[in-house]
């Protein structure tokens, strides 16, 4: 009789995931799995050493990423991943420090830290998963919720205008700015790879389905329906002024692409140069 030997099949990303923390908490149809795996595939393709990467998140469903990834990772308080990551990068400039968090976390409570990190061209990769609501706490509206969109706290439709995140990042001083949806997993991975290989403040917005907090109340439906919407309505426009990067989940288009990629001395380069100069002058 032939003896069957069971072969253990390992996922291609298993060296990057804390499997002991599985199953994850995300709802079916949520885009966060694609957002996270796009980053992990970028690590894999660049053949990075887990020891050279640190991931910092705040709270929320997106914030869980820090707990699931097998690198040095930090789940910080609400809105504070950027200042935490700045401290980390100054202490360990040789590490690739990534902030991976939600729109509520980075742009609402953490908005001030975001604009100043961009202004300083601080050497960080900031990935913001924008699902247009506060997913984890029950689907409240936030600063990226579209005008007229329904959330638990805007049952009659949101009457505030949202931020255009790439425009905000670029006008504050970010030197690499991109936006992709979870459908654009290939492009997203390429942008993350680019960001991992450059200095300065890189900002990547990932438009992601949240069927629970956003899709259903706005009659978009499930995660797959939102992905179909992205397929129908997204247009790639690399290199355009981000102020023209339209974003509509309410019937209009979603403009995606790499909008900004410029060279400007980064915060750490300026800091090192100044330290050198002061040392020379004091001799
Ligand atoms: C100081 C503080 N205020 C409020 C909360 C409650 N809270 C937890 S998650 C969250 C919203 C997160 O939204 P977002 O960053 O968009 O992440 P998502 O869950 O949508 O991925 C809030 C307000 C908190 N943890 N700490
Ligand atoms: S609430 Fe939304 S963001 Fe949170 S896990 Fe569910 S689908 Fe994803």
mmCIF file of N, CA and C in Angstrom, residues 27-131:
data_model
loop_
_atom_site.group_PDB
_atom_site.id
_atom_site.type_symbol
_atom_site.label_atom_id
_atom_site.label_comp_id
_atom_site.label_asym_id
_atom_site.label_seq_id
_atom_site.Cartn_x
_atom_site.Cartn_y
_atom_site.Cartn_z
ATOM 1 N N UNK A 27 -14.116 41.942 8.790
ATOM 2 C CA UNK A 27 -15.376 41.439 8.239
ATOM 3 C C UNK A 27 -15.132 40.853 6.851
ATOM 4 N N UNK A 28 -16.041 39.996 6.443
ATOM 5 C CA UNK A 28 -15.932 39.467 5.089
ATOM 6 C C UNK A 28 -16.194 40.612 4.093
ATOM 7 N N UNK A 29 -15.371 40.688 3.069
ATOM 8 C CA UNK A 29 -15.512 41.752 2.071
ATOM 9 C C UNK A 29 -14.719 43.007 2.397
ATOM 10 N N UNK A 30 -14.084 43.042 3.581
ATOM 11 C CA UNK A 30 -13.262 44.205 3.962
ATOM 12 C C UNK A 30 -12.017 44.242 3.070
ATOM 13 N N UNK A 31 -11.530 45.447 2.779
ATOM 14 C CA UNK A 31 -10.357 45.566 1.904
ATOM 15 C C UNK A 31 -9.027 45.480 2.637
ATOM 16 N N UNK A 32 -9.090 45.356 3.964
ATOM 17 C CA UNK A 32 -7.835 45.452 4.719
ATOM 18 C C UNK A 32 -6.859 44.306 4.446
ATOM 19 N N UNK A 33 -7.383 43.128 4.116
ATOM 20 C CA UNK A 33 -6.489 42.004 3.788
ATOM 21 C C UNK A 33 -5.658 42.330 2.558
ATOM 22 N N UNK A 34 -6.294 42.926 1.555
ATOM 23 C CA UNK A 34 -5.555 43.273 0.319
ATOM 24 C C UNK A 34 -4.553 44.388 0.615
ATOM 25 N N UNK A 35 -4.988 45.357 1.402
ATOM 26 C CA UNK A 35 -4.088 46.481 1.731
ATOM 27 C C UNK A 35 -2.840 45.947 2.436
ATOM 28 N N UNK A 36 -3.055 45.085 3.421
ATOM 29 C CA UNK A 36 -1.910 44.557 4.176
ATOM 30 C C UNK A 36 -1.039 43.645 3.310
ATOM 31 N N UNK A 37 -1.683 42.757 2.537
ATOM 32 C CA UNK A 37 -0.857 41.814 1.765
ATOM 33 C C UNK A 37 -0.090 42.544 0.664
ATOM 34 N N UNK A 38 -0.634 43.642 0.148
ATOM 35 C CA UNK A 38 0.116 44.410 -0.865
ATOM 36 C C UNK A 38 1.437 44.887 -0.267
ATOM 37 N N UNK A 39 1.374 45.331 0.982
ATOM 38 C CA UNK A 39 2.611 45.778 1.638
ATOM 39 C C UNK A 39 3.553 44.582 1.853
ATOM 40 N N UNK A 40 2.995 43.457 2.279
ATOM 41 C CA UNK A 40 3.848 42.295 2.559
ATOM 42 C C UNK A 40 4.490 41.749 1.278
ATOM 43 N N UNK A 41 3.731 41.759 0.173
ATOM 44 C CA UNK A 41 4.323 41.337 -1.106
ATOM 45 C C UNK A 41 5.433 42.304 -1.536
ATOM 46 N N UNK A 42 5.256 43.574 -1.207
ATOM 47 C CA UNK A 42 6.310 44.553 -1.536
ATOM 48 C C UNK A 42 7.583 44.202 -0.759
ATOM 49 N N UNK A 43 7.444 43.842 0.515
ATOM 50 C CA UNK A 43 8.620 43.433 1.320
ATOM 51 C C UNK A 43 9.286 42.215 0.676
ATOM 52 N N UNK A 44 8.432 41.274 0.320
ATOM 53 C CA UNK A 44 8.907 40.002 -0.221
ATOM 54 C C UNK A 44 9.675 40.246 -1.529
ATOM 55 N N UNK A 45 9.082 41.050 -2.401
ATOM 56 C CA UNK A 45 9.712 41.276 -3.711
ATOM 57 C C UNK A 45 11.002 42.076 -3.604
ATOM 58 N N UNK A 46 11.098 42.904 -2.576
ATOM 59 C CA UNK A 46 12.353 43.653 -2.392
ATOM 60 C C UNK A 46 13.358 42.834 -1.567
ATOM 61 N N UNK A 47 12.921 41.645 -1.186
ATOM 62 C CA UNK A 47 13.764 40.757 -0.394
ATOM 63 C C UNK A 47 14.269 41.447 0.876
ATOM 64 N N UNK A 48 13.366 42.140 1.558
ATOM 65 C CA UNK A 48 13.770 42.871 2.761
ATOM 66 C C UNK A 48 13.924 41.909 3.936
ATOM 67 N N UNK A 49 14.763 42.329 4.855
ATOM 68 C CA UNK A 49 14.957 41.561 6.073
ATOM 69 C C UNK A 49 13.930 42.087 7.087
ATOM 70 N N UNK A 50 13.123 41.211 7.686
ATOM 71 C CA UNK A 50 12.129 41.695 8.663
ATOM 72 C C UNK A 50 12.752 42.581 9.744
ATOM 73 N N UNK A 51 14.030 42.355 10.021
ATOM 74 C CA UNK A 51 14.677 43.132 11.093
ATOM 75 C C UNK A 51 14.891 44.596 10.705
ATOM 76 N N UNK A 52 14.792 44.907 9.404
ATOM 77 C CA UNK A 52 15.033 46.312 9.000
ATOM 78 C C UNK A 52 13.730 47.117 8.869
ATOM 79 N N UNK A 53 12.596 46.507 9.278
ATOM 80 C CA UNK A 53 11.304 47.185 9.094
ATOM 81 C C UNK A 53 10.609 47.375 10.432
ATOM 82 N N UNK A 54 9.965 48.523 10.601
ATOM 83 C CA UNK A 54 9.083 48.721 11.759
ATOM 84 C C UNK A 54 7.756 49.277 11.256
ATOM 85 N N UNK A 55 6.678 48.752 11.816
ATOM 86 C CA UNK A 55 5.345 49.229 11.428
ATOM 87 C C UNK A 55 4.662 49.828 12.648
ATOM 88 N N UNK A 56 4.108 51.010 12.439
ATOM 89 C CA UNK A 56 3.435 51.694 13.537
ATOM 90 C C UNK A 56 2.006 51.993 13.109
ATOM 91 N N UNK A 57 1.061 51.625 13.946
ATOM 92 C CA UNK A 57 -0.321 51.986 13.639
ATOM 93 C C UNK A 57 -0.932 52.671 14.854
ATOM 94 N N UNK A 58 -2.073 53.290 14.608
ATOM 95 C CA UNK A 58 -2.874 53.795 15.718
ATOM 96 C C UNK A 58 -3.924 52.737 16.002
ATOM 97 N N UNK A 59 -5.159 53.163 16.227
ATOM 98 C CA UNK A 59 -6.192 52.184 16.568
ATOM 99 C C UNK A 59 -7.125 51.943 15.364
ATOM 100 N N UNK A 60 -8.227 51.265 15.603
ATOM 101 C CA UNK A 60 -9.193 51.009 14.535
ATOM 102 C C UNK A 60 -8.928 49.676 13.862
ATOM 103 N N UNK A 61 -9.805 49.327 12.903
ATOM 104 C CA UNK A 61 -9.638 48.054 12.187
ATOM 105 C C UNK A 61 -8.309 48.058 11.460
ATOM 106 N N UNK A 62 -7.940 49.193 10.852
ATOM 107 C CA UNK A 62 -6.673 49.267 10.119
ATOM 108 C C UNK A 62 -5.500 49.116 11.079
ATOM 109 N N UNK A 63 -5.647 49.663 12.254
ATOM 110 C CA UNK A 63 -4.581 49.610 13.253
ATOM 111 C C UNK A 63 -4.197 48.191 13.633
ATOM 112 N N UNK A 64 -5.087 47.232 13.373
ATOM 113 C CA UNK A 64 -4.789 45.842 13.704
ATOM 114 C C UNK A 64 -3.615 45.295 12.909
ATOM 115 N N UNK A 65 -3.328 45.920 11.785
ATOM 116 C CA UNK A 65 -2.232 45.442 10.931
ATOM 117 C C UNK A 65 -0.944 45.307 11.735
ATOM 118 N N UNK A 66 -0.680 46.283 12.584
ATOM 119 C CA UNK A 66 0.577 46.241 13.358
ATOM 120 C C UNK A 66 0.666 44.958 14.178
ATOM 121 N N UNK A 67 -0.471 44.484 14.659
ATOM 122 C CA UNK A 67 -0.466 43.271 15.471
ATOM 123 C C UNK A 67 -0.322 42.003 14.658
ATOM 124 N N UNK A 68 -0.672 42.048 13.384
ATOM 125 C CA UNK A 68 -0.657 40.839 12.565
ATOM 126 C C UNK A 68 0.662 40.613 11.831
ATOM 127 N N UNK A 69 1.477 41.668 11.724
ATOM 128 C CA UNK A 69 2.684 41.557 10.904
ATOM 129 C C UNK A 69 3.889 41.193 11.772
ATOM 130 N N UNK A 70 4.691 40.245 11.255
ATOM 131 C CA UNK A 70 5.817 39.738 12.048
ATOM 132 C C UNK A 70 7.086 40.557 11.805
ATOM 133 N N UNK A 71 7.042 41.812 12.235
ATOM 134 C CA UNK A 71 8.232 42.670 12.257
ATOM 135 C C UNK A 71 8.098 43.448 13.567
ATOM 136 N N UNK A 72 9.066 44.297 13.876
ATOM 137 C CA UNK A 72 8.876 45.142 15.057
ATOM 138 C C UNK A 72 7.676 46.041 14.778
ATOM 139 N N UNK A 73 6.627 45.899 15.573
ATOM 140 C CA UNK A 73 5.429 46.683 15.266
ATOM 141 C C UNK A 73 4.819 47.239 16.545
ATOM 142 N N UNK A 74 4.147 48.366 16.384
ATOM 143 C CA UNK A 74 3.666 49.118 17.542
ATOM 144 C C UNK A 74 2.241 49.577 17.280
ATOM 145 N N UNK A 75 1.344 49.237 18.181
ATOM 146 C CA UNK A 75 -0.057 49.628 18.095
ATOM 147 C C UNK A 75 -0.198 50.774 19.079
ATOM 148 N N UNK A 76 -0.138 51.986 18.591
ATOM 149 C CA UNK A 76 -0.062 53.135 19.505
ATOM 150 C C UNK A 76 -1.463 53.672 19.798
ATOM 151 N N UNK A 77 -1.518 54.745 20.555
ATOM 152 C CA UNK A 77 -2.822 55.329 20.903
ATOM 153 C C UNK A 77 -3.424 56.059 19.690
ATOM 154 N N UNK A 78 -4.697 56.350 19.785
ATOM 155 C CA UNK A 78 -5.465 56.941 18.681
ATOM 156 C C UNK A 78 -4.818 58.240 18.179
ATOM 157 N N UNK A 79 -4.474 58.249 16.899
ATOM 158 C CA UNK A 79 -3.953 59.477 16.284
ATOM 159 C C UNK A 79 -2.476 59.724 16.475
ATOM 160 N N UNK A 80 -1.787 58.817 17.159
ATOM 161 C CA UNK A 80 -0.393 59.103 17.501
ATOM 162 C C UNK A 80 0.643 58.247 16.776
ATOM 163 N N UNK A 81 0.302 57.540 15.710
ATOM 164 C CA UNK A 81 1.368 56.724 15.092
ATOM 165 C C UNK A 81 2.480 57.566 14.495
ATOM 166 N N UNK A 82 2.159 58.748 13.965
ATOM 167 C CA UNK A 82 3.210 59.534 13.296
ATOM 168 C C UNK A 82 4.256 60.041 14.295
ATOM 169 N N UNK A 83 3.867 60.705 15.393
ATOM 170 C CA UNK A 83 4.933 61.124 16.332
ATOM 171 C C UNK A 83 5.722 59.943 16.895
ATOM 172 N N UNK A 84 5.043 58.814 17.120
ATOM 173 C CA UNK A 84 5.753 57.631 17.617
ATOM 174 C C UNK A 84 6.784 57.172 16.569
ATOM 175 N N UNK A 85 6.333 57.132 15.314
ATOM 176 C CA UNK A 85 7.215 56.670 14.231
ATOM 177 C C UNK A 85 8.380 57.637 14.035
ATOM 178 N N UNK A 86 8.142 58.920 14.234
ATOM 179 C CA UNK A 86 9.214 59.917 14.086
ATOM 180 C C UNK A 86 10.311 59.643 15.129
ATOM 181 N N UNK A 87 9.892 59.403 16.367
ATOM 182 C CA UNK A 87 10.866 59.109 17.433
ATOM 183 C C UNK A 87 11.666 57.864 17.088
ATOM 184 N N UNK A 88 10.956 56.871 16.588
ATOM 185 C CA UNK A 88 11.591 55.599 16.233
ATOM 186 C C UNK A 88 12.626 55.781 15.124
ATOM 187 N N UNK A 89 12.236 56.540 14.115
ATOM 188 C CA UNK A 89 13.128 56.727 12.953
ATOM 189 C C UNK A 89 14.363 57.557 13.336
ATOM 190 N N UNK A 90 14.182 58.532 14.225
ATOM 191 C CA UNK A 90 15.344 59.325 14.655
ATOM 192 C C UNK A 90 16.311 58.427 15.438
ATOM 193 N N UNK A 91 15.745 57.531 16.260
ATOM 194 C CA UNK A 91 16.604 56.633 17.044
ATOM 195 C C UNK A 91 17.237 55.558 16.166
ATOM 196 N N UNK A 92 16.523 55.128 15.126
ATOM 197 C CA UNK A 92 16.999 54.014 14.282
ATOM 198 C C UNK A 92 16.866 54.398 12.812
ATOM 199 N N UNK A 93 17.660 55.367 12.348
ATOM 200 C CA UNK A 93 17.478 55.855 10.972
ATOM 201 C C UNK A 93 17.712 54.790 9.908
ATOM 202 N N UNK A 94 18.393 53.710 10.263
ATOM 203 C CA UNK A 94 18.662 52.665 9.275
ATOM 204 C C UNK A 94 17.420 51.808 9.010
ATOM 205 N N UNK A 95 16.401 51.926 9.836
ATOM 206 C CA UNK A 95 15.191 51.101 9.642
ATOM 207 C C UNK A 95 14.212 51.769 8.694
ATOM 208 N N UNK A 96 13.419 50.950 8.025
ATOM 209 C CA UNK A 96 12.336 51.476 7.200
ATOM 210 C C UNK A 96 11.115 51.547 8.110
ATOM 211 N N UNK A 97 10.674 52.748 8.387
ATOM 212 C CA UNK A 97 9.564 52.915 9.336
ATOM 213 C C UNK A 97 8.292 53.271 8.569
ATOM 214 N N UNK A 98 7.265 52.456 8.786
ATOM 215 C CA UNK A 98 6.010 52.616 8.046
ATOM 216 C C UNK A 98 4.884 52.890 9.020
ATOM 217 N N UNK A 99 4.140 53.945 8.750
ATOM 218 C CA UNK A 99 2.902 54.185 9.494
ATOM 219 C C UNK A 99 1.777 53.603 8.651
ATOM 220 N N UNK A 100 0.994 52.725 9.231
ATOM 221 C CA UNK A 100 -0.082 52.055 8.488
ATOM 222 C C UNK A 100 -1.337 52.204 9.331
ATOM 223 N N UNK A 101 -2.227 53.121 8.944
ATOM 224 C CA UNK A 101 -3.385 53.348 9.809
ATOM 225 C C UNK A 101 -4.578 53.876 9.024
ATOM 226 N N UNK A 102 -5.669 54.126 9.725
ATOM 227 C CA UNK A 102 -6.919 54.506 9.060
ATOM 228 C C UNK A 102 -7.075 56.003 8.865
ATOM 229 N N UNK A 103 -8.075 56.368 8.076
ATOM 230 C CA UNK A 103 -8.337 57.783 7.803
ATOM 231 C C UNK A 103 -8.725 58.525 9.082
ATOM 232 N N UNK A 104 -9.527 57.875 9.941
ATOM 233 C CA UNK A 104 -9.912 58.529 11.198
ATOM 234 C C UNK A 104 -8.681 58.772 12.044
ATOM 235 N N UNK A 105 -7.828 57.782 12.084
ATOM 236 C CA UNK A 105 -6.654 57.847 12.940
ATOM 237 C C UNK A 105 -5.625 58.866 12.439
ATOM 238 N N UNK A 106 -5.300 58.778 11.162
ATOM 239 C CA UNK A 106 -4.221 59.633 10.635
ATOM 240 C C UNK A 106 -4.726 61.049 10.322
ATOM 241 N N UNK A 107 -5.960 61.152 9.838
ATOM 242 C CA UNK A 107 -6.406 62.462 9.328
ATOM 243 C C UNK A 107 -7.329 63.219 10.295
ATOM 244 N N UNK A 108 -8.067 62.503 11.141
ATOM 245 C CA UNK A 108 -8.938 63.217 12.096
ATOM 246 C C UNK A 108 -8.105 63.592 13.325
ATOM 247 N N UNK A 109 -8.044 62.698 14.292
ATOM 248 C CA UNK A 109 -7.313 63.030 15.533
ATOM 249 C C UNK A 109 -5.821 63.225 15.284
ATOM 250 N N UNK A 110 -5.289 62.536 14.266
ATOM 251 C CA UNK A 110 -3.847 62.656 14.006
ATOM 252 C C UNK A 110 -3.507 63.641 12.892
ATOM 253 N N UNK A 111 -4.473 64.431 12.463
ATOM 254 C CA UNK A 111 -4.280 65.294 11.289
ATOM 255 C C UNK A 111 -3.138 66.290 11.424
ATOM 256 N N UNK A 112 -2.992 66.831 12.627
ATOM 257 C CA UNK A 112 -1.947 67.835 12.819
ATOM 258 C C UNK A 112 -0.550 67.215 12.679
ATOM 259 N N UNK A 113 -0.397 66.018 13.208
ATOM 260 C CA UNK A 113 0.896 65.330 13.081
ATOM 261 C C UNK A 113 1.190 65.031 11.613
ATOM 262 N N UNK A 114 0.127 64.672 10.901
ATOM 263 C CA UNK A 114 0.289 64.322 9.485
ATOM 264 C C UNK A 114 0.826 65.518 8.693
ATOM 265 N N UNK A 115 0.188 66.677 8.837
ATOM 266 C CA UNK A 115 0.627 67.813 8.005
ATOM 267 C C UNK A 115 2.048 68.264 8.367
ATOM 268 N N UNK A 116 2.397 68.159 9.633
ATOM 269 C CA UNK A 116 3.743 68.614 10.003
ATOM 270 C C UNK A 116 4.830 67.618 9.581
ATOM 271 N N UNK A 117 4.495 66.337 9.596
ATOM 272 C CA UNK A 117 5.477 65.348 9.101
ATOM 273 C C UNK A 117 5.693 65.555 7.606
ATOM 274 N N UNK A 118 4.614 65.864 6.882
ATOM 275 C CA UNK A 118 4.731 66.127 5.440
ATOM 276 C C UNK A 118 5.515 67.422 5.204
ATOM 277 N N UNK A 119 5.202 68.465 5.982
ATOM 278 C CA UNK A 119 5.908 69.751 5.842
ATOM 279 C C UNK A 119 7.411 69.582 6.029
ATOM 280 N N UNK A 120 7.777 68.763 6.996
ATOM 281 C CA UNK A 120 9.210 68.558 7.279
ATOM 282 C C UNK A 120 9.861 67.604 6.293
ATOM 283 N N UNK A 121 9.086 67.003 5.409
ATOM 284 C CA UNK A 121 9.582 65.936 4.538
ATOM 285 C C UNK A 121 10.293 64.882 5.379
ATOM 286 N N UNK A 122 9.640 64.526 6.475
ATOM 287 C CA UNK A 122 10.235 63.563 7.395
ATOM 288 C C UNK A 122 10.292 62.181 6.740
ATOM 289 N N UNK A 123 11.355 61.461 7.007
ATOM 290 C CA UNK A 123 11.608 60.173 6.329
ATOM 291 C C UNK A 123 10.711 59.054 6.842
ATOM 292 N N UNK A 124 9.505 59.038 6.357
ATOM 293 C CA UNK A 124 8.525 58.024 6.764
ATOM 294 C C UNK A 124 7.712 57.594 5.560
ATOM 295 N N UNK A 125 7.178 56.392 5.636
ATOM 296 C CA UNK A 125 6.183 55.955 4.652
ATOM 297 C C UNK A 125 4.860 55.942 5.393
ATOM 298 N N UNK A 126 3.938 56.727 4.930
ATOM 299 C CA UNK A 126 2.656 56.819 5.615
ATOM 300 C C UNK A 126 1.576 56.239 4.700
ATOM 301 N N UNK A 127 1.014 55.112 5.111
ATOM 302 C CA UNK A 127 -0.025 54.456 4.313
ATOM 303 C C UNK A 127 -1.348 54.632 5.042
ATOM 304 N N UNK A 128 -2.286 55.283 4.378
ATOM 305 C CA UNK A 128 -3.576 55.545 5.021
ATOM 306 C C UNK A 128 -4.663 54.756 4.292
ATOM 307 N N UNK A 129 -5.296 53.847 5.010
ATOM 308 C CA UNK A 129 -6.403 53.095 4.417
ATOM 309 C C UNK A 129 -7.675 53.911 4.632
ATOM 310 N N UNK A 130 -8.201 54.389 3.522
ATOM 311 C CA UNK A 130 -9.381 55.270 3.589
ATOM 312 C C UNK A 130 -10.634 54.467 3.241
ATOM 313 N N UNK A 131 -11.433 54.209 4.283
ATOM 314 C CA UNK A 131 -12.710 53.516 4.042
ATOM 315 C C UNK A 131 -13.892 54.444 4.315
#
